[in-house]
Structure formats: C-alpha cells, structure tokens
Coordinates of C-alpha atoms and ligand atoms in Angstrom, one line a residue:
X155 CA 53.3 8.3 16.0
X156 CA 55.8 10.3 13.1
X157 CA 56.0 7.6 9.8
X158 CA 59.8 6.1 9.7
X159 CA 61.6 5.7 7.0
X160 CA 62.1 1.7 7.4
X161 CA 58.2 1.8 8.3
X162 CA 57.6 3.1 4.4
X163 CA 60.1 0.9 3.5
X164 CA 57.8 -2.2 5.1
X165 CA 55.1 -0.9 2.6
X166 CA 57.3 -2.8 -0.3
X167 CA 57.0 1.0 -2.4
X168 CA 59.6 2.5 -2.8
X169 CA 59.4 7.2 -0.9
X170 CA 59.7 9.1 -3.4
X171 CA 60.9 7.5 -6.1
X172 CA 57.3 6.3 -7.4
X173 CA 58.2 6.7 -10.5
X174 CA 60.6 3.9 -11.4
X175 CA 60.2 0.9 -13.2
X176 CA 59.3 -2.3 -11.2
X177 CA 62.4 -4.1 -9.8
X178 CA 65.1 -0.9 -10.2
X179 CA 68.0 -0.9 -7.0
X180 CA 66.9 0.5 -3.7
X181 CA 69.1 3.9 -3.6
X182 CA 70.9 4.5 0.3
X183 CA 69.0 6.8 2.0
X184 CA 71.0 10.2 2.9
X185 CA 71.5 10.8 6.5
X186 CA 74.1 14.4 6.6
X187 CA 76.9 15.6 4.3
X188 CA 79.4 17.8 5.3
X189 CA 82.5 19.3 3.6
X190 CA 82.3 17.7 -0.9
X191 CA 80.8 14.7 1.7
X192 CA 77.1 12.5 2.5
X193 CA 77.1 9.4 4.4
X194 CA 74.5 7.4 4.0
X195 CA 72.7 6.0 7.3
X196 CA 75.1 2.1 7.3
X197 CA 77.4 5.5 8.0
X198 CA 79.4 4.9 4.3
X199 CA 81.1 7.9 3.0
X200 CA 80.9 9.0 -0.3
X201 CA 82.6 12.2 -2.1
X202 CA 80.3 14.3 -3.8
X203 CA 81.3 14.1 -7.4
X204 CA 78.9 15.9 -8.8
X205 CA 77.6 18.4 -6.9
X206 CA 74.9 16.3 -6.6
X207 CA 73.6 17.3 -10.3
X208 CA 76.2 20.7 -10.1
X209 CA 73.9 21.7 -7.3
X210 CA 76.3 21.4 -4.1
X211 CA 78.5 24.1 -5.6
X212 CA 80.0 25.7 -1.1
X213 CA 80.1 22.0 -0.2
X214 CA 77.6 21.0 2.1
X215 CA 76.9 22.6 6.1
X216 CA 78.1 25.2 5.4
X217 CA 77.5 27.2 9.1
X218 CA 77.2 31.0 8.1
X219 CA 74.2 29.6 5.2
X220 CA 72.4 27.7 8.5
X221 CA 72.5 30.9 10.4
X222 CA 71.8 33.0 7.7
X223 CA 68.3 30.9 6.8
X224 CA 67.2 30.4 10.8
X225 CA 67.9 34.3 10.8
X226 CA 65.6 35.2 8.1
X227 CA 62.7 32.4 9.7
X228 CA 63.0 33.9 12.3
X229 CA 62.5 37.6 11.5
X230 CA 60.0 36.3 8.3
X231 CA 60.0 33.8 6.2
X232 CA 57.4 34.3 3.9
X233 CA 55.6 38.3 3.0
X234 CA 54.7 38.0 -0.5
X235 CA 56.0 40.1 -2.8
X236 CA 52.0 42.3 -4.0
X237 CA 52.5 43.7 -0.9
X238 CA 55.8 43.7 0.1
X239 CA 59.5 44.3 -1.4
X240 CA 61.9 42.0 0.7
X241 CA 65.0 42.9 2.0
X242 CA 66.6 40.2 1.9
X243 CA 66.1 39.8 -2.4
X244 CA 67.3 43.6 -2.9
X245 CA 71.3 42.6 -1.1
X246 CA 70.6 39.6 -3.2
X247 CA 69.8 41.3 -6.3
X248 CA 72.9 43.9 -5.2
X249 CA 75.5 41.0 -5.0
X250 CA 74.4 39.0 -8.6
X251 CA 74.3 41.7 -10.6
X252 CA 77.5 43.1 -9.1
X253 CA 79.5 39.8 -9.1
X254 CA 77.3 39.4 -13.5
X255 CA 79.3 43.1 -14.9
X256 CA 77.5 45.5 -16.9
X257 CA 74.9 45.1 -18.9
X258 CA 73.5 42.7 -16.3
X259 CA 71.4 44.9 -14.0
X260 CA 68.3 43.6 -13.5
X261 CA 67.2 40.1 -11.5
X262 CA 64.8 38.1 -11.0
X263 CA 64.4 35.3 -8.4
X264 CA 62.0 32.7 -9.1
X265 CA 62.7 29.1 -7.4
X266 CA 64.7 27.3 -10.1
X267 CA 66.4 26.8 -13.7
X268 CA 63.4 25.8 -15.4
X269 CA 61.7 28.5 -14.7
X270 CA 64.4 30.5 -15.0
X271 CA 64.0 29.7 -18.4
X272 CA 59.7 30.1 -19.0
X273 CA 60.9 33.3 -17.2
X274 CA 63.9 34.2 -20.0
X275 CA 60.9 33.6 -22.4
X276 CA 58.7 35.8 -21.3
X277 CA 60.9 38.1 -21.2
X278 CA 62.3 38.2 -24.3
X279 CA 59.0 38.4 -26.0
X280 CA 57.8 41.2 -23.1
X281 CA 61.1 43.0 -24.0
X282 CA 60.1 42.3 -28.0
X283 CA 56.8 43.2 -28.0
X284 CA 57.4 46.6 -25.7
X285 CA 59.6 47.4 -28.8
X286 CA 56.8 47.0 -31.9
X287 CA 58.4 43.7 -32.7
X288 CA 55.2 41.5 -31.7
X289 CA 56.2 39.5 -35.0
X290 CA 59.0 37.8 -32.8
X291 CA 58.2 34.6 -31.2
X292 CA 59.9 31.7 -32.2
X293 CA 63.2 30.5 -29.6
X294 CA 66.0 29.3 -31.0
X295 CA 69.0 26.5 -28.5
X296 CA 71.1 23.6 -30.1
X297 CA 70.8 19.9 -30.6
X298 CA 71.4 18.0 -28.0
X299 CA 71.0 21.0 -25.3
X300 CA 68.4 21.0 -22.1
X301 CA 66.4 24.2 -21.4
X302 CA 64.4 22.3 -17.7
X303 CA 61.2 20.0 -18.0
X304 CA 58.7 22.1 -17.9
X305 CA 56.8 21.9 -20.6
X306 CA 58.0 25.5 -22.3
X307 CA 61.7 25.2 -21.5
X308 CA 61.1 21.0 -23.2
X309 CA 60.0 23.3 -26.3
X310 CA 63.5 24.7 -26.8
X311 CA 65.6 21.6 -25.3
X312 CA 67.2 19.5 -27.8
X313 CA 65.9 15.8 -27.0
X314 CA 65.0 13.6 -29.3
X315 CA 63.7 11.4 -26.2
X316 CA 61.7 14.1 -24.5
X317 CA 60.6 15.7 -27.8
X318 CA 58.9 11.8 -28.2
X319 CA 56.9 11.9 -25.6
X320 CA 56.1 15.5 -25.4
X321 CA 56.5 16.8 -27.9
X322 CA 53.5 17.1 -29.5
X323 CA 52.5 18.5 -26.3
X324 CA 54.0 21.8 -26.7
X325 CA 55.1 23.9 -29.7
X326 CA 58.9 22.8 -30.1
X327 CA 61.1 25.7 -31.6
X328 CA 63.4 24.6 -33.9
X329 CA 66.8 23.7 -33.2
X330 CA 70.5 24.2 -35.0
X331 CA 73.3 21.7 -34.2
X332 CA 75.9 22.3 -30.5
X333 CA 79.6 22.6 -32.0
X334 CA 80.0 18.8 -30.6
X335 CA 85.0 18.4 -31.0
X336 CA 84.8 15.3 -29.9
X337 CA 83.7 13.9 -33.1
X338 CA 83.8 16.2 -36.3
X339 CA 82.4 15.3 -39.1
X340 CA 84.7 14.4 -42.1
X341 CA 86.9 17.4 -44.0
X342 CA 86.4 19.8 -40.5
X343 CA 88.2 20.3 -37.4
X344 CA 86.2 21.2 -34.1
X345 CA 86.8 24.9 -35.6
X346 CA 85.9 25.0 -39.1
X347 CA 82.5 22.7 -37.5
X348 CA 81.9 25.0 -35.1
X349 CA 81.9 28.2 -38.1
X350 CA 79.8 25.9 -39.6
X351 CA 77.3 25.1 -36.9
X352 CA 77.3 29.2 -36.1
X353 CA 76.3 29.8 -40.3
X354 CA 73.2 26.5 -39.2
X355 CA 73.0 29.1 -36.9
X356 CA 71.9 32.4 -39.4
X357 CA 70.6 30.1 -41.9
X358 CA 68.0 29.0 -40.0
X359 CA 67.4 32.4 -38.4
X360 CA 67.5 33.5 -42.2
X361 CA 64.8 31.1 -43.4
X362 CA 61.9 31.4 -40.2
X363 CA 62.0 34.8 -41.4
X364 CA 64.4 37.2 -38.8
X365 CA 62.1 39.4 -38.2
X366 CA 60.4 36.0 -35.9
X367 CA 62.6 35.4 -34.2
X368 CA 62.9 36.6 -30.3
X369 CA 66.0 34.8 -28.9
X370 CA 68.5 32.1 -29.6
X371 CA 69.7 30.3 -26.0
X372 CA 72.0 28.4 -25.5
X373 CA 74.3 27.0 -22.8
X374 CA 78.2 28.4 -22.9
X375 CA 79.3 25.9 -21.4
X376 CA 77.9 22.5 -21.7
X377 CA 75.8 20.8 -19.0
X378 CA 75.1 17.0 -19.8
X379 CA 73.2 17.5 -22.3
X380 CA 76.5 18.2 -23.6
X381 CA 79.3 16.4 -21.6
X382 CA 80.7 19.7 -20.3
X383 CA 80.8 20.8 -24.0
X384 CA 83.1 24.1 -25.0
X385 CA 83.7 25.4 -28.3
X386 CA 85.9 26.5 -30.1
X387 CA 87.1 30.2 -29.1
X388 CA 85.7 31.8 -32.7
X389 CA 82.6 30.0 -31.8
X390 CA 80.8 32.4 -29.7
X391 CA 82.0 36.1 -31.2
X392 CA 80.4 34.9 -34.1
X393 CA 76.6 34.0 -32.5
X394 CA 77.1 36.6 -30.9
X395 CA 77.6 39.4 -34.4
X396 CA 74.8 36.9 -35.7
X397 CA 71.9 37.6 -32.7
X398 CA 72.9 41.4 -33.0
X399 CA 72.9 41.2 -37.1
X400 CA 69.8 39.9 -37.0
X401 CA 68.3 41.6 -33.5
X402 CA 67.9 38.6 -31.7
X403 CA 67.9 38.1 -28.3
X404 CA 70.9 36.3 -27.0
X405 CA 70.1 34.1 -23.8
X406 CA 72.8 32.9 -22.3
X407 CA 71.5 29.9 -19.7
X408 CA 73.7 28.7 -17.3
X409 CA 72.1 26.8 -14.5
X410 CA 75.0 24.8 -14.7
X411 CA 77.7 27.0 -15.2
X412 CA 77.1 30.4 -13.8
X413 CA 77.7 31.0 -9.8
X414 CA 81.8 30.3 -10.4
X415 CA 81.7 27.1 -11.9
X416 CA 83.9 27.3 -14.4
X417 CA 86.2 29.4 -12.6
X418 CA 84.9 32.9 -13.2
X419 CA 81.5 34.4 -11.9
X420 CA 80.0 34.1 -15.1
X421 CA 80.9 31.3 -18.1
X422 CA 80.2 34.3 -19.9
X423 CA 83.5 36.5 -18.4
X424 CA 85.0 34.3 -20.4
X425 CA 84.4 35.6 -24.2
X426 CA 84.2 39.1 -23.2
X427 CA 83.1 39.4 -26.6
X428 CA 79.7 37.5 -27.1
X429 CA 78.0 39.5 -24.2
X430 CA 74.6 37.7 -23.6
X431 CA 72.2 40.2 -23.6
X432 CA 69.5 37.7 -20.8
X433 CA 70.9 34.8 -17.8
X434 CA 69.8 32.6 -16.3
X435 CA 71.3 30.8 -12.7
X436 CA 69.9 28.8 -10.5
X437 CA 71.8 25.5 -8.9
X438 CA 74.7 26.5 -7.0
X439 CA 73.3 29.7 -7.0
X440 CA 71.2 28.9 -3.9
X441 CA 73.9 25.7 -4.0
X442 CA 70.8 22.6 -2.5
X443 CA 70.6 25.5 0.5
X444 CA 66.9 26.5 -1.0
X445 CA 65.0 26.0 -4.2
X446 CA 66.4 29.1 -6.7
X447 CA 66.8 30.9 -9.6
X448 CA 67.8 33.8 -12.2
X449 CA 66.9 35.6 -15.1
X450 CA 69.0 38.2 -15.4
X451 CA 68.6 40.2 -17.8
X452 CA 69.9 44.2 -18.7
X453 CA 68.2 47.6 -16.9
X454 CA 67.2 49.0 -20.6
X455 CA 65.9 45.8 -21.0
X456 CA 64.2 45.6 -17.6
X457 CA 62.9 49.4 -18.0
X458 CA 61.1 49.1 -21.6
X459 CA 58.9 45.8 -20.0
X460 CA 58.2 47.7 -16.9
X461 CA 57.5 51.2 -19.0
X462 CA 55.4 49.1 -20.8
X463 CA 52.6 48.0 -18.4
X464 CA 55.4 45.8 -16.1
X465 CA 56.0 41.9 -16.1
X466 CA 53.3 39.7 -17.0
X467 CA 54.9 36.8 -15.2
X468 CA 55.9 35.3 -11.4
X469 CA 55.1 32.9 -9.6
X470 CA 54.0 32.6 -5.7
X471 CA 57.3 31.6 -4.5
X472 CA 59.5 34.9 -6.6
X473 CA 61.9 35.8 -4.6
X474 CA 60.6 34.8 -1.0
X475 CA 62.8 36.5 1.5
X476 CA 63.8 33.0 2.8
X477 CA 65.3 31.8 -0.6
X478 CA 67.4 35.5 -0.8
X479 CA 69.1 35.5 2.2
X480 CA 70.1 32.0 1.5
X481 CA 70.8 33.0 -2.0
X482 CA 72.9 35.9 -0.3
X483 CA 74.8 33.7 2.3
X484 CA 75.7 31.7 -0.4
X485 CA 77.3 34.3 -2.5
X486 CA 78.8 36.1 0.2
X487 CA 80.2 32.2 0.9
X488 CA 81.3 32.0 -2.8
X489 CA 82.8 35.4 -2.9
X490 CA 84.9 34.8 1.2
X491 CA 86.4 32.0 0.1
X492 CA 87.6 33.3 -3.4
X493 CA 85.8 29.6 -5.0
X494 CA 85.6 31.3 -7.8
X495 CA 89.6 31.8 -8.5
X496 CA 89.4 27.7 -7.1
X497 CA 87.5 26.8 -9.6
X498 CA 90.0 27.8 -12.4
X499 CA 92.8 26.4 -9.9
X500 CA 91.3 23.0 -8.9
X501 CA 89.8 22.5 -12.5
X502 CA 92.8 22.7 -14.0
X503 CA 94.3 20.2 -11.4
X504 CA 91.7 17.5 -12.4
X505 CA 92.1 17.6 -15.7
X506 CA 96.5 17.0 -15.5
X507 CA 94.4 14.1 -12.4
X508 CA 92.1 12.4 -15.6
X509 CA 95.2 12.9 -18.1
X510 CA 96.1 10.6 -15.9
X511 CA 93.7 8.2 -15.6
X512 CA 93.5 8.7 -19.5
X513 CA 97.1 7.1 -20.4
X514 CA 95.9 3.6 -18.4
X515 CA 92.0 3.4 -20.3
X516 CA 90.9 2.1 -22.7
X517 CA 87.0 4.0 -21.9
X518 CA 87.6 7.1 -21.2
X519 CA 87.9 8.4 -24.7
X520 CA 87.0 12.9 -23.9
X521 CA 87.6 15.2 -21.1
X522 CA 86.1 18.5 -21.6
X523 CA 84.8 21.3 -18.8
X524 CA 85.8 23.8 -17.3
X525 CA 87.1 25.5 -14.3
X526 CA 85.4 22.3 -11.7
X527 CA 82.6 22.2 -14.9
X528 CA 83.7 18.4 -16.2
X529 CA 83.5 16.1 -18.0
X530 CA 84.7 12.7 -18.6
X531 CA 83.1 10.8 -22.0
X532 CA 82.9 6.4 -22.3
X533 CA 83.3 4.9 -25.4
X534 CA 83.8 1.9 -26.8
X535 CA 87.5 1.9 -28.6
X536 CA 89.7 5.0 -27.9
X537 CA 90.9 5.0 -31.2
X538 CA 87.1 4.8 -33.0
X539 CA 85.1 6.6 -30.6
X540 CA 82.6 4.1 -30.8
X541 CA 80.1 4.0 -28.1
X542 CA 79.1 1.1 -26.2
X543 CA 75.9 -0.9 -27.0
X544 CA 73.1 0.7 -25.5
X545 CA 72.7 -3.3 -23.6
X546 CA 76.4 -2.7 -21.9
X547 CA 74.2 -0.2 -19.9
X548 CA 78.3 1.5 -19.5
X549 CA 76.7 4.4 -18.2
X550 CA 74.8 3.2 -15.3
X551 CA 77.6 0.3 -13.8
X552 CA 80.7 3.1 -14.0
X553 CA 78.1 4.3 -11.8
X554 CA 77.2 1.3 -9.8
X555 CA 81.0 0.5 -9.5
X556 CA 81.9 4.4 -8.5
X557 CA 79.5 4.2 -6.0
X558 CA 80.9 1.2 -4.2
X559 CA 84.1 3.3 -4.3
X560 CA 81.9 6.5 -2.4
X561 CA 82.0 8.7 -5.3
X562 CA 79.3 10.0 -6.4
X563 CA 79.0 11.0 -10.2
X564 CA 76.0 12.2 -11.6
X565 CA 74.7 11.4 -15.5
X566 CA 73.2 9.4 -17.4
X567 CA 72.4 7.9 -21.0
X568 CA 71.5 11.7 -22.9
X569 CA 69.4 11.2 -26.3
X570 CA 69.4 7.3 -25.8
X571 CA 73.5 8.2 -26.6
X572 CA 72.7 9.5 -29.6
X573 CA 75.7 11.9 -29.1
X574 CA 77.8 10.1 -26.8
X575 CA 78.0 8.5 -23.4
X576 CA 80.0 10.7 -20.4
X577 CA 79.7 11.3 -16.4
X578 CA 79.5 14.4 -15.0
X579 CA 82.8 14.6 -12.7
X580 CA 82.2 18.8 -11.3
X581 CA 82.7 18.2 -7.3
X582 CA 82.1 20.6 -4.7
X583 CA 84.0 25.0 -5.2
X584 CA 85.7 24.0 -1.9
X585 CA 87.1 20.5 -2.8
X586 CA 91.3 21.0 -3.0
X587 CA 93.8 19.6 -4.8
X588 CA 94.8 16.5 -2.5
X589 CA 90.6 16.0 -2.5
X590 CA 91.2 16.4 -6.1
X591 CA 93.2 13.3 -6.6
X592 CA 91.2 11.3 -4.7
X593 CA 88.4 12.3 -6.8
X594 CA 91.0 11.6 -9.9
X595 CA 91.7 7.7 -8.2
X596 CA 88.6 6.6 -7.7
X597 CA 87.2 7.3 -11.0
X598 CA 90.6 5.4 -12.0
X599 CA 90.0 2.6 -9.5
X600 CA 85.6 2.1 -11.3
X601 CA 87.3 2.4 -14.7
X602 CA 89.5 0.1 -13.9
X603 CA 86.7 -2.2 -13.0
X604 CA 84.5 -1.6 -15.7
X605 CA 87.7 -2.0 -18.3
X606 CA 87.3 -5.7 -16.8
X607 CA 83.6 -6.0 -17.2
X608 CA 83.6 -5.7 -20.8
X609 CA 85.9 -7.0 -23.6
X610 CA 88.3 -5.2 -24.8
X611 CA 87.8 -4.8 -28.7
X612 CA 90.0 -6.9 -31.4
X613 CA 92.4 -4.7 -33.5
Ligands
LIG211 N1 70.0 24.9 -17.8 C1 70.7 23.5 -17.6 C2 71.6 24.6 -18.3 C3 69.9 23.0 -16.7 O1 71.6 22.0 -16.8 C4 68.8 22.3 -16.1 C5 69.3 20.9 -14.5 O2 70.0 20.5 -14.5 C6 67.9 23.3 -16.0 C7 68.1 25.1 -17.0 C8 67.1 23.0 -14.9 O3 66.9 23.5 -14.3 P1 65.9 23.2 -13.1 O4 66.3 22.0 -12.6 O5 66.2 23.9 -12.3 O6 64.3 22.9 -13.1

C-alpha cells in the first residue's frame, strides 16, 4: 500500500521537518498551486507573496513549462555530459547569455545557488592560475551576506550564527561591511557610509596583500541577509574600480536578484559602470519547476580556463537535459509575458502601497529593494529604529498572522537580529496591480494585528 501523508503523521513525527525542535508547530500540507496562489489540503488559499524563498518567479502551474518538461522527458530526461552534448543545454545557454548581455557569453549549469557559488569560486581560482597568478586564493565578501549553505559558500557568507557553528570547519574568508542605508553610523549619510564601506574593501585588499586576493562576492540587491539592501549608486562604481585596480574578480551573486526579479534581467544591468566578471543565478532561473542554477562568465575567462586544461569541476546533474529544458521554457515565459518590465512596474506600485501602510503603522520602519525584490524592516519604535527583543519573536509572529490571513511572507531572524529584522515581499513577476494592492492590504492587516499584541513604547 502506498503510504499517505496521514499514515506518516500517525507515527507522530514531522515528515520532511525532522530537524525542527520538538513541539514546533506542524505546517499545512500543500495541495496545489496556480498563478500566485497555493492551496493547502484543507482548501485554504494563500497568496505566495514571497514566491517561496524568492523562487517561483513565473507563478505556479505554468502549462508551457509543464509541457516543455513533459516533451523533454519523453525524449530523454538524463544523459551525462561525459558522453553527450544536449540541445536543451545549448538552447538555455544561448538564451541566458543573450539576456545577460556582453561580457557574460558563457554559462555553466548546476542545480542551485550554493552549487553556483562553489562553481564560481573554482572558476575564478582556475582563471587566476591560468594567468600565472596562483598566489590568488582569498575570496572577500560582505557582512552580513548569504551565498549558500555548503561549507565553501558558508565560508564566504557573513552570518555570525552559522560561523559560530561551522566556522572551524572552513577557512572563513575576510569580510567587509555591507553598506546598510537605514541605520548608518553617527556622522554618516547613506552615501558617505557606502563610500566608507567601499574604502573598507580596498583597505582589506591592501591588508591581505592584493596578489593573494582572488575575488569579491556581493549581492547587488540583497537577499534575506540584508533585507533587499540596495546601496547608493556610487558604491557599485567604486567597488568595480577597486576590484579592477587590484586585479580582483568582481562576482555578483544574483541567485535571488537575477532573471528579472529586480526589474532588469540582471540587477547588474542597473549599474552599467559596475559590470561584474562573473554572475551566479538560481531560484528564478527555473522558477521552482526544477532545481537549477548557473554561473555566467566572459568568453575570456572561460576560454583561458579551457585552454589551461579545462574546468576541474562538475556535478552529476550539471547541465542535465530536463532541468535545462525547464529553464529554457521559464525564460521563454519570462520574455513572452514581459515579466521583467512587469516586475519594474509592479515593484513601484508595491512600494507606494507599502508606504501607505507605513503611514498608519508603528512598526514598519523601512521599505527597501528593487523591482519585486522588496523587504519591510520591523522596528519596536520608528523614531529610535530599535529592534524588538528576541523574546517578542516579532518576525515569527508577523509571518504567522499573515499566514492566518492567507498571505505567505518569507523571512527568519537572520544573524540573531544583529543588523535588524525584516520580511521579504517578493511576489511572482506575473502579479498584477489588483493583486499587489491585495498583498499590501493583507500586510497592513497582519501588522495591525501584531501591533495589538505588543504594547506601544512610552514617549
Ligand atoms: N545566494 C543567495 C543570494 C541566496 O539568496 C541563496 C539562497 O537563498 C543562495 C545563494 C543559495 O541558494 P540555494 O539555496 O539554491 O543553494
């Protein structure tokens, strides 16, 4: 007999959630998805207002993608790169590099964001070695930041909590401060602080020894680690200049921000004077229809590595036909539906609606992001920008109150709230104006309910 979910539950233990602490609430069982909506097995409907963890970019149940997957599976689902090239891989590589534009003419496909980070690190290293610069191996990044959960990706992620647990197992890379804009040190404006943060990158390169520094990784528009942080424009140019001056490769982690999410195919396109040397993608690339990630790099980088013996790196599922066919269909749908432009337009509308919510809210401190990669920062008081004590579990409560109201908002308290706490508001790129208004309305309702639970601070 095929075991049902109910029969698993009767055993008393969570099924996929075996790692949750004892007593943690069970989650509803998902039943189906269509467009921006998901339904659980009781029939309750939710708006997927963060596209899961910012993955379901084109919404659920897209028939074109389902059909493309079906057709590819009928032809061949898997054939190893060791024996064959495959057409789906070539089509996806052509499409993604065309959309990414000049300077990113080559693509290598993997199964997700962490694999893309690992692959980008190794590509950078092999390129340096091919150029006779084998002394370069240090990978700098920002604090806070997130580049994935494998040990290599963790070593270049700025997260004090995961460092405390796993730091001794991987050589932690030097970090420079992320240019936060909401809280800046006394005497600074967001612009002057961003300038200072870029200077900190140069100081770190000089201190470490420029001939030892391989790459600088950053999320051009932040993910969960910074709550959709967007730096002042001058920061991007300055970072590019510093990397170029010292022969350091600039890697943009666009696992979250890429594939149209920020209102341009790459977030990088919004800062044309800060072109990255390497870009990583995942999440929106296959939009939740299959695990897929990519590393994009210039022809020069990839050719140099190829000529020096080839890329010493790979995964069993790298560039597999099924995932590539799905990714290609997702890109076709992204272009056909003009979803990149829609992300820009709906992002602007979402910001306006959230600003209206903020006017009536005691706890909505900051609204930031680009396109449909937005976040709202939650504070105990807006004047002092103070963070709720951990016991309030503010983010957890707001997520629960939103979920009661049929709204899914992705978040968790990152870095123990050291840098603040926020929720991601990042619905699928197919979201229309009425749906944006509904999302903002439900966020307003959830925040109002939360405010009733927490006493207002005295003057
Ligand atoms: N990089 C960024 C910016 C991310 O947001 C994530 C995941 O959230 C990753 C890398 C890791 O991606 P994955 O979870 O697919 O391994």
